[in-house]
Every structure is written in structure tokens, then in C-alpha cells.
Tab-separated table of C-alpha atoms and ligand atoms in Angstrom:
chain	number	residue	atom	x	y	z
K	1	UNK	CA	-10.939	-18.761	-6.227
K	2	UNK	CA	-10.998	-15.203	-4.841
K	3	UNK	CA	-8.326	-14.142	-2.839
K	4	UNK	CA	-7.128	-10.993	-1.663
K	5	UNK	CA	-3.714	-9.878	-1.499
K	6	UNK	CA	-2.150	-6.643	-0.586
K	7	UNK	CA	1.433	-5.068	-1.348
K	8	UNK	CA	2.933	-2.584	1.177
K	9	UNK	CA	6.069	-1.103	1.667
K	10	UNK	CA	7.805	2.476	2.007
K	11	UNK	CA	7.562	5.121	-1.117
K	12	UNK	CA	9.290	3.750	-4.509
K	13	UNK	CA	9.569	0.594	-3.008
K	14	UNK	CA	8.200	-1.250	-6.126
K	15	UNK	CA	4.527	-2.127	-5.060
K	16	UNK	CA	2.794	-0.779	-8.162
K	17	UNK	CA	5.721	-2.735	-10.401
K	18	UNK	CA	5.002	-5.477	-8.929
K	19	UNK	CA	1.161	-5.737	-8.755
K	20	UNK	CA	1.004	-5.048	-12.204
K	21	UNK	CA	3.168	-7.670	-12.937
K	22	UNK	CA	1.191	-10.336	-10.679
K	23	UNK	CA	-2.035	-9.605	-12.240
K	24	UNK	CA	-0.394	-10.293	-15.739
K	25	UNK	CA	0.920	-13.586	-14.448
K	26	UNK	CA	-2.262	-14.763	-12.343
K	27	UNK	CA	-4.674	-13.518	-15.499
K	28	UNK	CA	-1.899	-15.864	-17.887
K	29	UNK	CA	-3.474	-18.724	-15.211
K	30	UNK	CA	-6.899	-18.046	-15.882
K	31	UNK	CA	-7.666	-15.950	-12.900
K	32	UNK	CA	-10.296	-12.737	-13.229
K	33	UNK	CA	-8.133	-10.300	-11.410
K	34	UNK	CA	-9.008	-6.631	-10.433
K	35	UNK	CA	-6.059	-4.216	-9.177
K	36	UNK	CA	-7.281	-1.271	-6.832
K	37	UNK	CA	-5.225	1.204	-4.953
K	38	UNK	CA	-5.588	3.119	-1.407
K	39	UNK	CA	-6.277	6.097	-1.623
K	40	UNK	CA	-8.514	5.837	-4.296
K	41	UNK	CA	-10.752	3.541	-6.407
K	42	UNK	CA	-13.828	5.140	-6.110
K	43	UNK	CA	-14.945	8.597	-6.668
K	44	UNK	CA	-15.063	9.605	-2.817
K	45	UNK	CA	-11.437	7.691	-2.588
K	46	UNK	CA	-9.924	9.523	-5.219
K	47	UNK	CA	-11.195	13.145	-4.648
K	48	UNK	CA	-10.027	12.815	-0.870
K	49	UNK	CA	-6.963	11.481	-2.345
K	50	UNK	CA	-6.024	14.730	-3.963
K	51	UNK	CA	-6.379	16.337	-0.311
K	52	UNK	CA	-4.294	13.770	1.317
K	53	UNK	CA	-0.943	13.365	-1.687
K	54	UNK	CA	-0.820	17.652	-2.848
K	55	UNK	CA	0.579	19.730	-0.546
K	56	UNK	CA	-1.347	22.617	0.127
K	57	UNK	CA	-2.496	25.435	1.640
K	58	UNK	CA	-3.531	23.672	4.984
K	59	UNK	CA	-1.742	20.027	5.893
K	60	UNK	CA	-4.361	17.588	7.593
K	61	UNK	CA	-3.447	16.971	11.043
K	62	UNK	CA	-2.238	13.371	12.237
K	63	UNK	CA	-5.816	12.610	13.424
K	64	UNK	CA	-7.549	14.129	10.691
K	65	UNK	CA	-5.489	12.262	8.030
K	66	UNK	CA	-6.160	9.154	9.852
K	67	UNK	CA	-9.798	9.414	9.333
K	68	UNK	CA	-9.712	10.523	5.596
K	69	UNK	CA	-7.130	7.694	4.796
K	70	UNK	CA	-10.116	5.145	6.938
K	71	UNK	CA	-13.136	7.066	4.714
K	72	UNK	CA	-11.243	6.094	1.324
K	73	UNK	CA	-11.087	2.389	2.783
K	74	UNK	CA	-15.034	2.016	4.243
K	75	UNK	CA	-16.109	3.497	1.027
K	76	UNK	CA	-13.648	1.001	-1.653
K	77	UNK	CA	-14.055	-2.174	0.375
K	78	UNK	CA	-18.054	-1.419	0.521
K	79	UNK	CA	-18.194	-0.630	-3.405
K	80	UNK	CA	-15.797	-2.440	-4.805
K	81	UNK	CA	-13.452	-4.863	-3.218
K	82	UNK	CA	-16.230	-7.150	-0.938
K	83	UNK	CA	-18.664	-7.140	-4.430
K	84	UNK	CA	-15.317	-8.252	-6.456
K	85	UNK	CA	-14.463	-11.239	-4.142
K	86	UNK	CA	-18.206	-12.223	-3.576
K	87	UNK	CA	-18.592	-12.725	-7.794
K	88	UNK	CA	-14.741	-14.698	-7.132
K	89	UNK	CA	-12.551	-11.946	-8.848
K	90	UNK	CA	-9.142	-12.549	-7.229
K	91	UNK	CA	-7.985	-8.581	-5.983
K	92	UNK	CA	-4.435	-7.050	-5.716
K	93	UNK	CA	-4.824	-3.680	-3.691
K	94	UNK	CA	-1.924	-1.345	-3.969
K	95	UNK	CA	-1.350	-0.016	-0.082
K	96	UNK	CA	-4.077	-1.400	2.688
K	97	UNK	CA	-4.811	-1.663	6.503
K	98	UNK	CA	-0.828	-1.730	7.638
K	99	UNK	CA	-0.309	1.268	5.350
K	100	UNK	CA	-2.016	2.799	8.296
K	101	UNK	CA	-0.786	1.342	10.882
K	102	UNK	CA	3.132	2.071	9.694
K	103	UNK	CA	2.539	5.441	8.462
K	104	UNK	CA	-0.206	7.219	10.764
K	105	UNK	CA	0.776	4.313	13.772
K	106	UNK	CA	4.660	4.448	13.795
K	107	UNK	CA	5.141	7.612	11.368
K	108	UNK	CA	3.001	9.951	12.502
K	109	UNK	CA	3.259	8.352	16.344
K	110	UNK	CA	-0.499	8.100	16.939
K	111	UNK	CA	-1.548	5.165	19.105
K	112	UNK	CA	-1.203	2.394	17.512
K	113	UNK	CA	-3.824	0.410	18.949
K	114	UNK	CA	-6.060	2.876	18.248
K	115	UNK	CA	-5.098	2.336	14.421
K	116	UNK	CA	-5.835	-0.674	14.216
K	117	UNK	CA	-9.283	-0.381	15.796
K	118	UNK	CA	-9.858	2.395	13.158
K	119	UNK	CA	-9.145	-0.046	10.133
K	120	UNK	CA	-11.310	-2.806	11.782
K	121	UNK	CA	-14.222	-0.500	11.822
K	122	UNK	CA	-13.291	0.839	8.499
K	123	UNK	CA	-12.885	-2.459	6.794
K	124	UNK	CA	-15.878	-4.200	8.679
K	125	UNK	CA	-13.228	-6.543	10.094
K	126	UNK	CA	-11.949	-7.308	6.390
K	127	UNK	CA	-8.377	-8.891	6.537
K	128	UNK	CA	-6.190	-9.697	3.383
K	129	UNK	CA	-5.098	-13.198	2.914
K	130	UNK	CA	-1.618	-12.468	1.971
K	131	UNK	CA	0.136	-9.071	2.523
K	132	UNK	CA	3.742	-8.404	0.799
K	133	UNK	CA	6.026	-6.147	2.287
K	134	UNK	CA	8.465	-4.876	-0.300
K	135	UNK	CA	11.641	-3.536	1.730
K	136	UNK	CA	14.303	-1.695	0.887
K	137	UNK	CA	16.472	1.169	2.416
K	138	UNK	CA	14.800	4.307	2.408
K	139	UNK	CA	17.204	6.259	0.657
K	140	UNK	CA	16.653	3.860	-2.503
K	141	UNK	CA	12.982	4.032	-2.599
K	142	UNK	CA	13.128	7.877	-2.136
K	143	UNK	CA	15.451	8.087	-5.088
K	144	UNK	CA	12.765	5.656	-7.160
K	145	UNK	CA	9.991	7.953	-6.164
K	146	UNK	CA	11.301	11.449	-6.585
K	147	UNK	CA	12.490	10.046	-10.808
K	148	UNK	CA	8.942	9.177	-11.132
K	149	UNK	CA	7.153	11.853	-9.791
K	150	UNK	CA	9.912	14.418	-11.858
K	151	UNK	CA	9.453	12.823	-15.056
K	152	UNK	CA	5.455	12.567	-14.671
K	153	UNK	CA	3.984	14.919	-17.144
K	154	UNK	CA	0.374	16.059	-15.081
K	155	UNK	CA	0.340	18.833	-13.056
K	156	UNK	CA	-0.812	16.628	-9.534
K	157	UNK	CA	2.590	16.487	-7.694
K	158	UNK	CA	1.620	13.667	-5.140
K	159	UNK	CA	4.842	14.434	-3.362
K	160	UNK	CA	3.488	15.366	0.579
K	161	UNK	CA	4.980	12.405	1.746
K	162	UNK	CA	7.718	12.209	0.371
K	163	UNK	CA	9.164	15.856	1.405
K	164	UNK	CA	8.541	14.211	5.113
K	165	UNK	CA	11.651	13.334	6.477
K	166	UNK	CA	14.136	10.460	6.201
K	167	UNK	CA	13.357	9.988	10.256
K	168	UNK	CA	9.738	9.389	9.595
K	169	UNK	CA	10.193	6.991	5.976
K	170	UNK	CA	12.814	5.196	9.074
K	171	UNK	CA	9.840	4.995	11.274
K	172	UNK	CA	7.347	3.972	9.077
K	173	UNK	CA	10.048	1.405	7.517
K	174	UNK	CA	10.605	0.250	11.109
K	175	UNK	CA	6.832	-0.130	11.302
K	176	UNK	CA	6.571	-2.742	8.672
K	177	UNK	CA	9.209	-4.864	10.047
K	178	UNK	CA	6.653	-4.655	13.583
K	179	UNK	CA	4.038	-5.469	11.531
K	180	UNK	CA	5.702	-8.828	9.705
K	181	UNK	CA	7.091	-9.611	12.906
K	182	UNK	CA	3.141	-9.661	14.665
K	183	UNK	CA	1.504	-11.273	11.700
K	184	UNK	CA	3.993	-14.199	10.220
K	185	UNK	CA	1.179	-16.066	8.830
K	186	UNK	CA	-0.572	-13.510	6.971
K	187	UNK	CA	2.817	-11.317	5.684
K	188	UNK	CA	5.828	-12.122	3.770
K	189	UNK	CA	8.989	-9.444	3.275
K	190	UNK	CA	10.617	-9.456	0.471
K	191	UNK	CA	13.881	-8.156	-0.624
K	192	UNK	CA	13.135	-5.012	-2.640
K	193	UNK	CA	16.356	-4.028	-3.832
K	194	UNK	CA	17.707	-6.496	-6.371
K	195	UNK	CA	16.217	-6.298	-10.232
K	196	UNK	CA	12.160	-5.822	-10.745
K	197	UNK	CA	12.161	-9.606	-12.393
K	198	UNK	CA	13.852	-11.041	-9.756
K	199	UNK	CA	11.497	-9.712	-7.621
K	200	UNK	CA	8.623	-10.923	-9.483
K	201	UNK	CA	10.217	-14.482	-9.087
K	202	UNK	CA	9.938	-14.183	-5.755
K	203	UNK	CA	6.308	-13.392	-6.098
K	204	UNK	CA	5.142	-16.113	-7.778
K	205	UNK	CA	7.279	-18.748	-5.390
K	206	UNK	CA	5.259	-17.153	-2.665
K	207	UNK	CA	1.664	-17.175	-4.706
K	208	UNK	CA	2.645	-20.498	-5.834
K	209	UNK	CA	2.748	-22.066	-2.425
K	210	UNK	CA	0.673	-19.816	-0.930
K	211	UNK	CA	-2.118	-19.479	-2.940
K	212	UNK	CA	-2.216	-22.092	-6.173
K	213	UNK	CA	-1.596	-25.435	-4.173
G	301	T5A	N1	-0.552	6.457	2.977
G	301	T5A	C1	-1.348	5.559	2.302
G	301	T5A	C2	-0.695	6.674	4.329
G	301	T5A	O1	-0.001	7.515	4.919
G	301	T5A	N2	-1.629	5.952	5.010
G	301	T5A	C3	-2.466	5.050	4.406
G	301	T5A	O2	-3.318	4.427	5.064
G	301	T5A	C4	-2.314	4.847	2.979
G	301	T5A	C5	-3.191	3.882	2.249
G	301	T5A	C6	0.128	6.925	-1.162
G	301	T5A	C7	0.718	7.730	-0.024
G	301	T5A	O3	-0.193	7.729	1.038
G	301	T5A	C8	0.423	7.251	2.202
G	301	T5A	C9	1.605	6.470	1.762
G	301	T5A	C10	2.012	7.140	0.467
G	301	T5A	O4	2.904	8.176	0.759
G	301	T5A	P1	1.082	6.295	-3.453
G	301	T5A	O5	0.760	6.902	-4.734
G	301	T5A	O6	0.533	4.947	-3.192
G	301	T5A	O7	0.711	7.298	-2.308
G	301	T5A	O8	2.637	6.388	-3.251
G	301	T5A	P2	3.659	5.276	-3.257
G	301	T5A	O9	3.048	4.030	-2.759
G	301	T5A	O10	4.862	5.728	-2.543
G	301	T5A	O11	3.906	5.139	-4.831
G	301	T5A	P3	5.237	5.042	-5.582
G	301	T5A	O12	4.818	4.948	-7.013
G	301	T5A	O13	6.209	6.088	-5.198
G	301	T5A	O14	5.859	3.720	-5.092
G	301	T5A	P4	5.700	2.230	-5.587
G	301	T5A	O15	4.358	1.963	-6.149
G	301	T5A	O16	6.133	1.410	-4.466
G	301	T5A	O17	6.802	2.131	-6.739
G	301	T5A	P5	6.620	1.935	-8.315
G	301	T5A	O18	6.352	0.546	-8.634
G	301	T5A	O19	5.731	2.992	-8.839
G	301	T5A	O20	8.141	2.241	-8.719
G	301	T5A	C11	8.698	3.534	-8.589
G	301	T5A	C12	9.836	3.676	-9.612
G	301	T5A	O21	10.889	2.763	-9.286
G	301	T5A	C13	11.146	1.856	-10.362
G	301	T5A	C14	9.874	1.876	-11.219
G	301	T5A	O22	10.155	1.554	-12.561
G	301	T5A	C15	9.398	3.311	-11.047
G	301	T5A	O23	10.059	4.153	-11.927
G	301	T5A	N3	11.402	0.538	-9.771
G	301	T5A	C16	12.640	0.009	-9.671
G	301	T5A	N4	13.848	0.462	-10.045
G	301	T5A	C17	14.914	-0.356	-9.780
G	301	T5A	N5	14.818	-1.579	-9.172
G	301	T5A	C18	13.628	-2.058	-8.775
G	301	T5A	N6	13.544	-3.251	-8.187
G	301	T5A	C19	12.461	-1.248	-9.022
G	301	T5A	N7	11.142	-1.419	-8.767
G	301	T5A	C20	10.516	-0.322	-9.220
């Protein structure tokens, strides 16, 4: 059955861990499963991509970030996510709509309203049918994030956001939690700060019920 499922959370929180591990537990079930990521997955996604993660010699505004974070989106939910459900591919997409929302929205401090009317347009009213908010403090996901992005060997340092400031990861942080709060149905937070397998355990419990029965 396709399904579409989303992982969020604040930088080095896990996500891309944990998707990975997912699709290697769902695909053990028989599922076709196709991971994605935001920004990215198609060639517009992941040439804008370089703009919006390297800092460089001129830092998109809040408003103009917004819109090149919602051009990524239209374009990978057009070519390649709505396609991939329709032929019944279940989809794991690493950052979505709330990424948005908590980092532009309570990060950045545009309106947040207005965010979410961006990602409607953007998404054609597309809505993930389970979002999972990894948390953890933001000192420990900083510290997981700036070990991977000093041992990676490529010359793309995708490290704008996370020389930002341990008031705005707070924010955004603090933005998840708003968004869990709003949308109990829809997303689950889990506990990012205990071992990567105990985390995946909590995962499948959720898929399990959520999903599977
Ligand atoms: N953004 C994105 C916006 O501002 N607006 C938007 O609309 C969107 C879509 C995207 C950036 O763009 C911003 C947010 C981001 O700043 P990205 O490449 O997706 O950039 O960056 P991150 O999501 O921050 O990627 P990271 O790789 O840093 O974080 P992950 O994916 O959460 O973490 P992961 O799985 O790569 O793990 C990082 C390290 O920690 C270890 C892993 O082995 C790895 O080394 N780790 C753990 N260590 C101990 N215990 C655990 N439980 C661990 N889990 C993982």
C-alpha cells in the first residue's frame, strides 16, 4: 500500500539514520520503498540545494529562502513523490512541509501562517500520513552534525545552518514541539537521544500500529 511518511527534527538529530534503517526493515516486508530528501531529489532540487546548504558570497534572505526551499518541494512532489505513490511505492522523505514551518516559521520568525499557505501551494495540498519528529537537545545534535560534516571527504561543506545560532536551533526545536502539539494525529516525537537501535525499535512499534494493521 503506498504511504508516505516523513522524518523531521533539528540538525544531527538522526533522521537520515533512521530512514535508512526503515526502508531496510519495510523492503524485509515486501514493501517497494523509495527514500527522497528536501532539498533535493531532482535536478532543479539539488542545484538550488547547493545555494541554500554552502555559505557564500551572498546569504538568501528569510523570504527568499522560503521560496527556494517551496521550488525544491513543487518540483520533487510533481516528478517524483505523487508518480511514486500513484504506481504504490511506499516513500520515506528525509525533511518535508514542517521543516518549513520550524525553520523559516519559528527560526527565521516569518509568519507562520503564511508558511504554511506557501507549502500548501507548493505541495498541491499534499500531506504526509505519518510525520516523525526525532528530538533531542540541540547541543547533541549539533555535536552529531559538526563530526559528520568534519570527517566528510567532498569539498561541499553544507554547514550554513548549522553556524546559525544555538537561539535559532532553540527556536526551530521549539517549533517542532508547536507543530506535534497542532497535529497529534498525523505526528509522533520520539526520543532521539538514547542508542540508534533503540530508536529504530521505536520506529517500527509506531509503523507497526500505524501503518501494517
Ligand atoms: N531546511 C530544510 C530548512 O531550513 N527549511 C526547509 O524547508 C528544509 C527542507 C537541510 C538543511 O536545510 C534546512 C534544515 C537543514 O539545516 P540536511 O542535509 O537535511 O540539510 O541537514 P540535516 O537534516 O541537519 O542532516 P544531518 O545529517 O546533520 O542530520 P540527520 O540526518 O538528522 O542525522 P544523521 O542520521 O545523518 O546522523 C548524524 C550523525 O549522528 C550519528 C550518525 O551516525 C551520524 O554520524 N547518529 C547518532 N549518534 C549517536 N546516537 C544516535 N542516536 C545517533 N543517530 C545518529
Amino acid at each position: 500500500m503506498a504511504f508516505f511518511i516523513t522524518f523531521e527534527g533539528i540538525e544531527g538529530c538522526g533522521k537520515t539514520t533512521q530512514m535508512e534503517m526503515l526502508k531496510a526493515y519495510l523492503e524485509q516486508g515486501g514493501a517497494e520503498v523509495l527514500c527522497v530528501r528536501e532539498p533535493g531529489g531532482t535536478i532543479l532540487g539539488e542545484r538550488v540545494r547547493e545555494l541554500l546548504l554552502n555559505a557564500g558570497d551572498e546569504e538568501p534572505g528569510p523570504l527568499a529562502e522560503l521560496f527556494l526551499y517551496e521550488a525544491c518541494r513543487a518540483q520533487l512532489v510533481n516528478l517524483v513523490i505523487k508518480p511514486a505513490l500513484a504506481s504504490g511505492k511506499t516513500v520515506l522523505c528525509d525533511r518535508f512541509i514542517d521543516s518549513t514551518v520550524a525553520y523559516q516559521g519559528y527560526g527565521r520568525g516569518l509568519d507562520v501562517k503564511a508558511v504554511y499557505a506557501a507549502n500548501e501551494l507548493a505541495t498541491n495540498g499534499l500531506r504526509p500520513d505519518l510525520t516523525l519528529i526525532l528530538d533531542c537537545a540541540v547541543e547533541t545534535g549539533l555535536k552529531r552534525a559538526w563530526a559528520r560534516i568534519e570527517a566528510a571527504t567532498d569539498e561541499n561543506r553544507e554547514d550554513r545552518f548549522e553556524k546559525e545560532s544555538l537561539l535559532f536551533h532553540n527556536r526551530v526545536r521549539a517549533g517542532y514541539i508547536e507543530i506535534a502539539k497542532k497535529e497529534p494525529e498525523r505526528v509522533q516525537v520520539i526520543d532521539a537521544t538514547v542508542e540508534i537501535a533503540s530508536i529504530h525499535r521505536a520506529i517500527c512499534d509506531i509503523i507497526t500500529k500505524k501503518v501494517l494493521s
